[in-house]
Short mmCIF file of C-alpha atoms and ligand atoms in Angstrom, two decimals:
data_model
loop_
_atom_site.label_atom_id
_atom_site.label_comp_id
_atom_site.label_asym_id
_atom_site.label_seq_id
_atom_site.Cartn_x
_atom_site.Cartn_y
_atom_site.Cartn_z
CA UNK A 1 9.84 -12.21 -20.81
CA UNK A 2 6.48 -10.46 -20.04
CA UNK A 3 8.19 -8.98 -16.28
CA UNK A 4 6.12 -7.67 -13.33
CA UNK A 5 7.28 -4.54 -13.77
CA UNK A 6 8.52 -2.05 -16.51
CA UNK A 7 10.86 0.36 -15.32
CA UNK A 8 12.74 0.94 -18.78
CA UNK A 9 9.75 1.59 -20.83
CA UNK A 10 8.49 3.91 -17.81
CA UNK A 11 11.95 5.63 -17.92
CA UNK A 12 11.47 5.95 -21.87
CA UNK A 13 8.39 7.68 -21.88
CA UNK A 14 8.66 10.51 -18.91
CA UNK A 15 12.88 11.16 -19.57
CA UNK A 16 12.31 14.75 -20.39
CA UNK A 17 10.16 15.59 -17.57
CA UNK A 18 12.47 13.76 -15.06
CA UNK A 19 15.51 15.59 -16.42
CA UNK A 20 13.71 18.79 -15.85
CA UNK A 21 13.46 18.03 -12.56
CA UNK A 22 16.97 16.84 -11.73
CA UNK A 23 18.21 20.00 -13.43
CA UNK A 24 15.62 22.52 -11.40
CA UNK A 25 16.67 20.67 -7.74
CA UNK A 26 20.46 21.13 -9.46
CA UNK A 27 19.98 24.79 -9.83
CA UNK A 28 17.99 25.43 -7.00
CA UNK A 29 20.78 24.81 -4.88
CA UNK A 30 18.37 23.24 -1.90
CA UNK A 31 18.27 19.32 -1.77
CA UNK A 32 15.89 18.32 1.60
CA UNK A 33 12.49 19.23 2.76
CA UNK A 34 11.58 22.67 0.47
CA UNK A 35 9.71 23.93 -2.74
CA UNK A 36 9.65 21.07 -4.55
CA UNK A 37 8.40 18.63 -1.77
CA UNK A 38 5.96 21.81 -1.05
CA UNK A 39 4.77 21.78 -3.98
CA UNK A 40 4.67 18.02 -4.51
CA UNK A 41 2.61 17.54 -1.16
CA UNK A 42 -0.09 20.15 -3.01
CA UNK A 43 -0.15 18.18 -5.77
CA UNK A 44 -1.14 15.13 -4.21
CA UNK A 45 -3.19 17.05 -1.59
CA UNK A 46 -5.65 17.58 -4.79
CA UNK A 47 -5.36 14.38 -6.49
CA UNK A 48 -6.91 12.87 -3.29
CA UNK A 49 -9.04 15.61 -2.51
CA UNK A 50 -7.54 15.71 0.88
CA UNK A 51 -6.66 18.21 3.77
CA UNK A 52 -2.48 17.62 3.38
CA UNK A 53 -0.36 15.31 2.57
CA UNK A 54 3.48 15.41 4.68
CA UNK A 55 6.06 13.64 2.76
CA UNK A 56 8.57 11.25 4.37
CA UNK A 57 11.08 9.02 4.01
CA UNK A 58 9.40 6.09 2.93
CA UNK A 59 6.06 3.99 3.92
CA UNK A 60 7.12 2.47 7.17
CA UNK A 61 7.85 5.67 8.65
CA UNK A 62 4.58 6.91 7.09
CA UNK A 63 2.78 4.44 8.96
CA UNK A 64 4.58 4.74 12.61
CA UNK A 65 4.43 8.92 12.01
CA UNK A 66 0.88 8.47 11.87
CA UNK A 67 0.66 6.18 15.02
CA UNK A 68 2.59 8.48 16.99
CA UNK A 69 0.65 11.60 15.57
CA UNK A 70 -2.37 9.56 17.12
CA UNK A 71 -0.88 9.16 20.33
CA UNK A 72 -1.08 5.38 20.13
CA UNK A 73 2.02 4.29 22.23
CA UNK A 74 4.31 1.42 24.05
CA UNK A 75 1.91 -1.65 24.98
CA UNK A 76 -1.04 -0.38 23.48
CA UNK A 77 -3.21 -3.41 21.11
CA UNK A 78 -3.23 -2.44 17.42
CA UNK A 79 -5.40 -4.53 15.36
CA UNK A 80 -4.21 -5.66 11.62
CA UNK A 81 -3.80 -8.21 8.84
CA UNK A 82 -1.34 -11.22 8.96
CA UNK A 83 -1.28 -10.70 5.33
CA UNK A 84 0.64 -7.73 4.38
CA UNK A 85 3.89 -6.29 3.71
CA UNK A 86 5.76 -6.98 6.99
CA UNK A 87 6.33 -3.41 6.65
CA UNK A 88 2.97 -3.02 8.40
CA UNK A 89 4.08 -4.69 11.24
CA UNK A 90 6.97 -3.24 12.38
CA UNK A 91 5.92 0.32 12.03
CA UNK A 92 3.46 -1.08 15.03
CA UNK A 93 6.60 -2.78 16.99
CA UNK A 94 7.94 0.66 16.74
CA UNK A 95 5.77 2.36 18.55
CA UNK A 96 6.65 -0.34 20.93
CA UNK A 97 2.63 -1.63 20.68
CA UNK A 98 1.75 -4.67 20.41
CA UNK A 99 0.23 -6.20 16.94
CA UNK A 100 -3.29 -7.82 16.55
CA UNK A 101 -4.03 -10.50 13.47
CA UNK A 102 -7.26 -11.24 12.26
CA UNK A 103 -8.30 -13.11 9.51
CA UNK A 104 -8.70 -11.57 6.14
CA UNK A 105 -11.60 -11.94 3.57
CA UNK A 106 -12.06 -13.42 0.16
CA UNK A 107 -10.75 -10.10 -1.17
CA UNK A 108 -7.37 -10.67 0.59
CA UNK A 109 -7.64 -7.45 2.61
CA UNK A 110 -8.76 -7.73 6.85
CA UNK A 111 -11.94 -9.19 7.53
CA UNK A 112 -14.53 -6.30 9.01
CA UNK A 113 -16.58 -8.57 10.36
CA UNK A 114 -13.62 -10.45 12.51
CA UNK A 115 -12.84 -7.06 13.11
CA UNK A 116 -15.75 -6.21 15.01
CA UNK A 117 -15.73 -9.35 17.15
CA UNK A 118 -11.94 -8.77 18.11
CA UNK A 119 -13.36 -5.30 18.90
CA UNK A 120 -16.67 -6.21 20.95
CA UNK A 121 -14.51 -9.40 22.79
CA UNK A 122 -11.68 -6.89 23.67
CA UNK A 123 -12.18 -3.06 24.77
CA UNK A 124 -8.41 -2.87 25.00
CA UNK A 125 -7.76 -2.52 21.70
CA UNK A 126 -8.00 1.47 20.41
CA UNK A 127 -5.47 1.23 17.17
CA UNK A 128 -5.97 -0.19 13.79
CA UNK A 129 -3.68 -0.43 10.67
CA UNK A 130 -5.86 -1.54 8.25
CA UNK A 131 -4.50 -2.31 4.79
CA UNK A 132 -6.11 -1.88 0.88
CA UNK A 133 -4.18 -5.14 -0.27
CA UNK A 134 -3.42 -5.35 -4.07
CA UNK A 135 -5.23 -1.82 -4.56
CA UNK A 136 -8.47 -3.33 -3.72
CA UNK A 137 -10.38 -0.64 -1.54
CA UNK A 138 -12.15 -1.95 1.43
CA UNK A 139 -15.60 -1.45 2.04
CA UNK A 140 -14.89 2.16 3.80
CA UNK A 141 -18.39 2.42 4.75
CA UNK A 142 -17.95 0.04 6.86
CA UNK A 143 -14.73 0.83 7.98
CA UNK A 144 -16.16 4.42 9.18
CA UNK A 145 -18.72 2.91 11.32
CA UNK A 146 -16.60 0.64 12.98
CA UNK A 147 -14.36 3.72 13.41
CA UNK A 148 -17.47 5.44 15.10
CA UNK A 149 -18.64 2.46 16.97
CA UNK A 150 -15.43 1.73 18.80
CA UNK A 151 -13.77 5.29 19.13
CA UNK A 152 -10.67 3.87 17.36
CA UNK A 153 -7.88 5.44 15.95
CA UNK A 154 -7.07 4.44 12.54
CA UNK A 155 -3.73 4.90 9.93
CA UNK A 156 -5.07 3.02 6.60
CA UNK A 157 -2.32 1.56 4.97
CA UNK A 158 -2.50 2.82 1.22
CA UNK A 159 0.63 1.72 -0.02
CA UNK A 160 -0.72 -0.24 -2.38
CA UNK A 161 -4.47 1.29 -2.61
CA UNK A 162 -3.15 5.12 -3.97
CA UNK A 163 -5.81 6.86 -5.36
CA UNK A 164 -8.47 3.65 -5.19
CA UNK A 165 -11.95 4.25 -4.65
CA UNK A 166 -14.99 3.24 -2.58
CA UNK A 167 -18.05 4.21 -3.62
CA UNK A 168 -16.76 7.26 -4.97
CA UNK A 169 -14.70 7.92 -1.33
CA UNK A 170 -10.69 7.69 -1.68
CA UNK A 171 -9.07 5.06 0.44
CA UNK A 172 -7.35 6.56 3.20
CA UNK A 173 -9.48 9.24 4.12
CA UNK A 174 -11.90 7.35 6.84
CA UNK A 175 -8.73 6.81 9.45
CA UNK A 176 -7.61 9.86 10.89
CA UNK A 177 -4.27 9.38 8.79
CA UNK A 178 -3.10 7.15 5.89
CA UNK A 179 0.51 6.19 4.92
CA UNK A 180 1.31 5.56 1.10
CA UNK A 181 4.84 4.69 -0.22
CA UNK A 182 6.68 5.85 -3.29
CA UNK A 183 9.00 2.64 -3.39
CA UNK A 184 9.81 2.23 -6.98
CA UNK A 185 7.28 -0.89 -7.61
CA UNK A 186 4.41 1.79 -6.19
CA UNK A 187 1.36 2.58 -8.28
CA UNK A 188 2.68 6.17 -8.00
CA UNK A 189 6.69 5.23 -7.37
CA UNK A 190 10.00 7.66 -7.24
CA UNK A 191 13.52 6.66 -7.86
CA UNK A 192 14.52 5.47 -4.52
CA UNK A 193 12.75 5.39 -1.50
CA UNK A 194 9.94 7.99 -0.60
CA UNK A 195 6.79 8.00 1.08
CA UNK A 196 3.81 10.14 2.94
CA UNK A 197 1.23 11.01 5.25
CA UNK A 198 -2.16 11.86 4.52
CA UNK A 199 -5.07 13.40 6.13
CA UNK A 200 -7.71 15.68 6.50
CA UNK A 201 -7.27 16.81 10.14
CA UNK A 202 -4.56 19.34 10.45
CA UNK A 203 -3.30 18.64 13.96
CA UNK A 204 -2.82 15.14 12.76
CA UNK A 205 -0.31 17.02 9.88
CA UNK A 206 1.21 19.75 11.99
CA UNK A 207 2.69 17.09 14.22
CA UNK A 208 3.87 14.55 11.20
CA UNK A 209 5.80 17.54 9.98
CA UNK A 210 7.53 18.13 13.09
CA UNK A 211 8.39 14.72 13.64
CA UNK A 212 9.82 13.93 10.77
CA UNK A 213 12.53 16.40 11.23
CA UNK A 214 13.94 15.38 14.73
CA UNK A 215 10.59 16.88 16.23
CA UNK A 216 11.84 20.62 15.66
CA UNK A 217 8.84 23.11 15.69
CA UNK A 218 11.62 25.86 14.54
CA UNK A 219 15.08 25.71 14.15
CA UNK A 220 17.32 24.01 17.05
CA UNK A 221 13.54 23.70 18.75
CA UNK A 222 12.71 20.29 19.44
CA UNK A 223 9.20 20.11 21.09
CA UNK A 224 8.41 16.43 19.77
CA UNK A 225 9.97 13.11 19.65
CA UNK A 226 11.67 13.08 16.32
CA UNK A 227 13.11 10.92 13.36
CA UNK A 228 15.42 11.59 10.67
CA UNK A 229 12.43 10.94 8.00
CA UNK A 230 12.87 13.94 5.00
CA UNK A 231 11.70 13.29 1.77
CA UNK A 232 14.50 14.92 -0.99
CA UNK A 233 13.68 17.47 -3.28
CA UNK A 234 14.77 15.23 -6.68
CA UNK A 235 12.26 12.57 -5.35
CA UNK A 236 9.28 15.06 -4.99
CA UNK A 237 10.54 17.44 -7.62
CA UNK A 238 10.10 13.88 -9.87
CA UNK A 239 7.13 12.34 -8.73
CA UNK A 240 5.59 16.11 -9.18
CA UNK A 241 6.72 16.82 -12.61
CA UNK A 242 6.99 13.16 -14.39
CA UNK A 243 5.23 10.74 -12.38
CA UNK A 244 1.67 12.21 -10.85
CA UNK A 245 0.76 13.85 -14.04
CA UNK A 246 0.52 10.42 -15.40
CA UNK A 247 -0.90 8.79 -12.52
CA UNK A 248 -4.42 8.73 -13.46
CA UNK A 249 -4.09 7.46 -17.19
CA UNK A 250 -1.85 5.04 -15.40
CA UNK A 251 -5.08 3.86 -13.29
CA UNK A 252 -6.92 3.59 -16.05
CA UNK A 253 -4.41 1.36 -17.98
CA UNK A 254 -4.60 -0.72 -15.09
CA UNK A 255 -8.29 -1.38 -14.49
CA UNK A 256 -8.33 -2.18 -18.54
CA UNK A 257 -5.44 -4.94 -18.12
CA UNK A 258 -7.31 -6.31 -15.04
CA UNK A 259 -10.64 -6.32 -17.27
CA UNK A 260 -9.24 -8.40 -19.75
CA UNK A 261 -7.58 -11.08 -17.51
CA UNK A 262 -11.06 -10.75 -15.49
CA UNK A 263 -12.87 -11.86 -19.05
CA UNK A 264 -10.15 -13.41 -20.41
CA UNK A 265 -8.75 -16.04 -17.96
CA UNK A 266 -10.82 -19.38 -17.61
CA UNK A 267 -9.09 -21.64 -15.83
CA UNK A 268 -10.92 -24.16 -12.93
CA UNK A 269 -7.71 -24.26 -11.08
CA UNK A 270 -7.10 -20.67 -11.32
CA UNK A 271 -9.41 -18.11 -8.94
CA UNK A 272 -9.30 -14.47 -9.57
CA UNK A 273 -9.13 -11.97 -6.34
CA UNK A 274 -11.57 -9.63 -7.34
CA UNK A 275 -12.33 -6.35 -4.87
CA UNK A 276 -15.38 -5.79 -3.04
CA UNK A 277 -18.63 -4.64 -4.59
CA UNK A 278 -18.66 -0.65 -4.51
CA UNK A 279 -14.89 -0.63 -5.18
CA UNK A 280 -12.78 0.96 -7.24
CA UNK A 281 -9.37 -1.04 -7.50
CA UNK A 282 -6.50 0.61 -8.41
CA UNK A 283 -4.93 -2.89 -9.53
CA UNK A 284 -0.97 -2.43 -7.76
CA UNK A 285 -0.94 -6.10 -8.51
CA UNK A 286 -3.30 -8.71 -10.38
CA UNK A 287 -3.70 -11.62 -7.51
CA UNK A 288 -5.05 -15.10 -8.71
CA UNK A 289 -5.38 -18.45 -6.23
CA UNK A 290 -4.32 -21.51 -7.80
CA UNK A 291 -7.09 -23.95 -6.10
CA UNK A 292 -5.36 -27.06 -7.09
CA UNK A 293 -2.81 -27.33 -4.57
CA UNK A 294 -0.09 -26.93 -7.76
CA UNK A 295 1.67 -23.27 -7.12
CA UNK A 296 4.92 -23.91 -7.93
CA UNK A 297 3.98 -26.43 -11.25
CA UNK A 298 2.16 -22.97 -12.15
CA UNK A 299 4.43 -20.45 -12.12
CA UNK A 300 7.10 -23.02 -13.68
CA UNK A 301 4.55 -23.39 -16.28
CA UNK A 302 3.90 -19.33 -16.55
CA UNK A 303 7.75 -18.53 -16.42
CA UNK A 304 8.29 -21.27 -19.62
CA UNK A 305 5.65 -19.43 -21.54
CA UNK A 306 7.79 -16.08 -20.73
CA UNK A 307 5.49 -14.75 -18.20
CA UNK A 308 7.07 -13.58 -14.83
CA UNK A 309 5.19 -14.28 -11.71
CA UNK A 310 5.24 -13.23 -7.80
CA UNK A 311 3.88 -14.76 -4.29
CA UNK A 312 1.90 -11.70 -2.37
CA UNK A 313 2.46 -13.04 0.42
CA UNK A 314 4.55 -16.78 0.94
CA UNK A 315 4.17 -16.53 4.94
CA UNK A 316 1.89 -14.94 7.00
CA UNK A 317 3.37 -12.17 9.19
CA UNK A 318 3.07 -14.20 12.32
CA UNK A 319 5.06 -16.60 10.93
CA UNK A 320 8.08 -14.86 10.36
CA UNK A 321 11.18 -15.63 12.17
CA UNK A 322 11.83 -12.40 13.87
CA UNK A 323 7.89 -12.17 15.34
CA UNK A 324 7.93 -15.36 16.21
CA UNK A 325 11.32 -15.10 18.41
CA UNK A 326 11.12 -11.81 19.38
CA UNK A 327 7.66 -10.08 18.79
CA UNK A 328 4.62 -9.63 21.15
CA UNK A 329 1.22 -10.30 19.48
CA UNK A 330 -1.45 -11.47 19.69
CA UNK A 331 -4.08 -13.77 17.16
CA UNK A 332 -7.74 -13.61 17.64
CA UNK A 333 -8.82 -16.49 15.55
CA UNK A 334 -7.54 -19.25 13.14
CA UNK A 335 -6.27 -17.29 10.26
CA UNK A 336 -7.49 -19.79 7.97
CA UNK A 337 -8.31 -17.78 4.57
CA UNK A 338 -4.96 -15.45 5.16
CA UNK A 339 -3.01 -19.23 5.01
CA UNK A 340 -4.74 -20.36 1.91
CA UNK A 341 -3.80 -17.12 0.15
CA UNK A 342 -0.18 -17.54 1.64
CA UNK A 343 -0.54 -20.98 -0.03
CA UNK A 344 -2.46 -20.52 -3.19
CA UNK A 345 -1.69 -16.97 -4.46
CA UNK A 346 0.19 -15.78 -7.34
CA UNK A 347 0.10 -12.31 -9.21
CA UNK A 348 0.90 -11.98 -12.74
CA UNK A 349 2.51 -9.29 -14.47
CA UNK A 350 -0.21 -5.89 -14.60
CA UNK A 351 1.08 -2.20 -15.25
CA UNK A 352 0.64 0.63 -17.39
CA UNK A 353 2.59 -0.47 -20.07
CA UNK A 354 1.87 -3.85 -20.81
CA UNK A 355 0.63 -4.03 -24.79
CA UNK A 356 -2.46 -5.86 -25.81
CA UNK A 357 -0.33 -8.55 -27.43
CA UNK A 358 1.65 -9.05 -23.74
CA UNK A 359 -2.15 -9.42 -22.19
CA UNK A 360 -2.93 -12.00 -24.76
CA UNK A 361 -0.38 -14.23 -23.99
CA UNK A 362 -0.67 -14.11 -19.99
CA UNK A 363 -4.14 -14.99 -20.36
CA UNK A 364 -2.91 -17.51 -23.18
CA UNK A 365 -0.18 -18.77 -20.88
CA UNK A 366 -2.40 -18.91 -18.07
CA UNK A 367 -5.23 -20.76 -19.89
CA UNK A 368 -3.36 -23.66 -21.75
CA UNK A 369 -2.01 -24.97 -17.88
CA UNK A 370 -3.46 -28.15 -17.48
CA UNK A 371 -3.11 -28.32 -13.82
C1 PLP B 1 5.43 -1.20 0.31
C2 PLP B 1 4.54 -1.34 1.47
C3 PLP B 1 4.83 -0.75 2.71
C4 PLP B 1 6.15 -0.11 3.03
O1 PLP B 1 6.56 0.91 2.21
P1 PLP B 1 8.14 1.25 2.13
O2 PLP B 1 8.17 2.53 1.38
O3 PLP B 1 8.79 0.12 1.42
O4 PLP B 1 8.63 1.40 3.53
C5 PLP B 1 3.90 -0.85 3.73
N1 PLP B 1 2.74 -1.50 3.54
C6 PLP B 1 2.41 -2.08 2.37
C7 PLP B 1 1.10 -2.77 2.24
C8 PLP B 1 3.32 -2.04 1.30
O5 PLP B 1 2.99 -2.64 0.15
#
């Protein structure tokens, strides 16, 4: 089975550097929050060429740290895409604000342009969470002069987008913070649960460091609202030593798979998402829409011809039972091209250590469907 992910061969080829690392937290006798997350969050700092980066417990709290670090708050509006990790969402219900959908573009991620009419039609709204689906950078250009335009406070969601590219700018570095994740799956993933803050103003990272340590500002201090959100020294001292050095040829292995399924796949009932013009994908998953209405005959199809498959995303966050019964939000228009992804997408199988043999036979498998 060709399998959306690869964690043995991964595990094969950066052993050595990972048991470094277990053995240096071992010996260093100090397990939470010191060198090795220092030293991590410098390391990252540089591969994004920004200001600091504050490791945390995972993505969701990266995202709600970077609200509250903004100030956004209880019933405040914060605009963002029904088609997302629900993740996204309820880092917004925790802040106790209320969540905002508009409808996303043919690239999967939010749609500027229905964000600037949910922006002009309502002054209320001052947040945004937008999200770099699949790795696929939106236009940040844009993004910064809609940032400008409105006065809006912005946490880009780059769990998915780490280290992607537009127009030579990194993702995440036209809000005033960005959230990434180091869940395992992750473009840049640890061996548990991990995530972190980015940014390039330093109040904004002064404040996420505080709060995710029960708000101290020194020992037994607590000057901040606070969560338990730490990131452990064998997760950074890992990601530091075995994972980030590799991060970039990584990329590149990426973008090379996605170029060959991009020439490669010619199917009329199959529909490549491809990123917007100017960007630089980092391909965390290869999305296709299958236009025929026949999903499920698809991936039965794929998973016979020993290629594993995955739905990014069956339901739209709106839809989900617990907003639906329990949530305040709001919609701004019909959703309509975030319900044909949730009804027509499938990603196949793309990461760093897929062979050129495994390529040929998704695009083989993927080619011979009849439809
Ligand atoms: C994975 C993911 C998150 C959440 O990250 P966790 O580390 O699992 O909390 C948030 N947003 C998006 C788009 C994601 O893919």
């Amino acid at each position: 089975m060709i399998t959306l992910n690869a964690f043995q061969r991964q595990w094969d080829m950066i052993k050595a550097e990972a048991g470094e690392a277990f053995n240096r937290c071992g010996a260093s006798g100090w397990y939470v929050l010191g060198k090795e997350v220092e030293a991590f969050e410098e390391n990252l700092a540089k591969y994004l060429e920004v200001h600091s980066v504050s490791g945390v417990a995972n993505g969701l709290d990266a995202i709600e740290l970077g609200l509250r670090a903004l100030g956004v708050s209880e019933n405040q509006k914060v605009l963002t895409t029904p088609l997302t990790a629900f993740a996204t969402t309820i880092a917004i219900l925790k802040v106790g604000a209320i969540p905002v959908y508009v409808d996303v573009d043919k690239t999967g991620s939010i749609d500027l342009s229905k964000v600037e009419s949910a922006l002009k039609s309502d002054p209320t709204i001052k947040a945004f969470v937008p999200v770099h689906l699949y790795g696929h950078t939106l236009d940040l250009d844009w993004l910064e002069k809609i940032r400008k335009t409105y006065d809006l406070l912005i946490v880009e969601d780059c769990a998915q987008s780490i280290g992607s590219k537009f127009n030579g700018r990194v993702s995440g570095t036209v809000g005033q913070c960005a959230a990434t994740s180091f869940y395992p799956t992750k473009n840049l993933g640890a061996m548990g649960d991990g995530g972190a803050l980015f940014t390039n103003h330093k109040e904004v990272d002064q404040i996420v460091r505080k709060m995710r340590d029960y708000g101290q500002s020194e020992k037994y201090v607590h000057s901040l609202y606070g969560l338990n959100s730490r990131l452990d020294e064998l997760q950074a001292a890992y990601l530091r030593s075995a994972v980030l050095p590799r991060l970039s040829k990584w990329t590149s292995r990426r973008v090379e798979v996605a170029r060959s399924y991009k020439d490669g796949i010619k199917n009329k009932n199959l529909e490549i998402i491809v990123p917007q013009k100017g960007a630089e994908s980092v391909w965390h998953l290869f999305p296709l829409l299958v236009t025929n209405g026949n999903r499920d005959s698809f991936q039965k199809h794929l998973s016979a011809s020993g290629v594993q498959s995955a739905i990014h995303y069956p339901s739209l966050t709106i839809d989900q039972p617990y907003l639906k019964e329990n949530g305040r939000f709001e919609v701004k228009d019909d959703l309509k091209t975030a319900r044909t992804f949730a009804s027509q997408e499938l990603s196949i199988p793309i990461h760093p250590f897929l062979t050129n043999e495994e390529t040929a036979k998704v695009i083989a498998a993927c080619n011979e469907w009849a439809g």
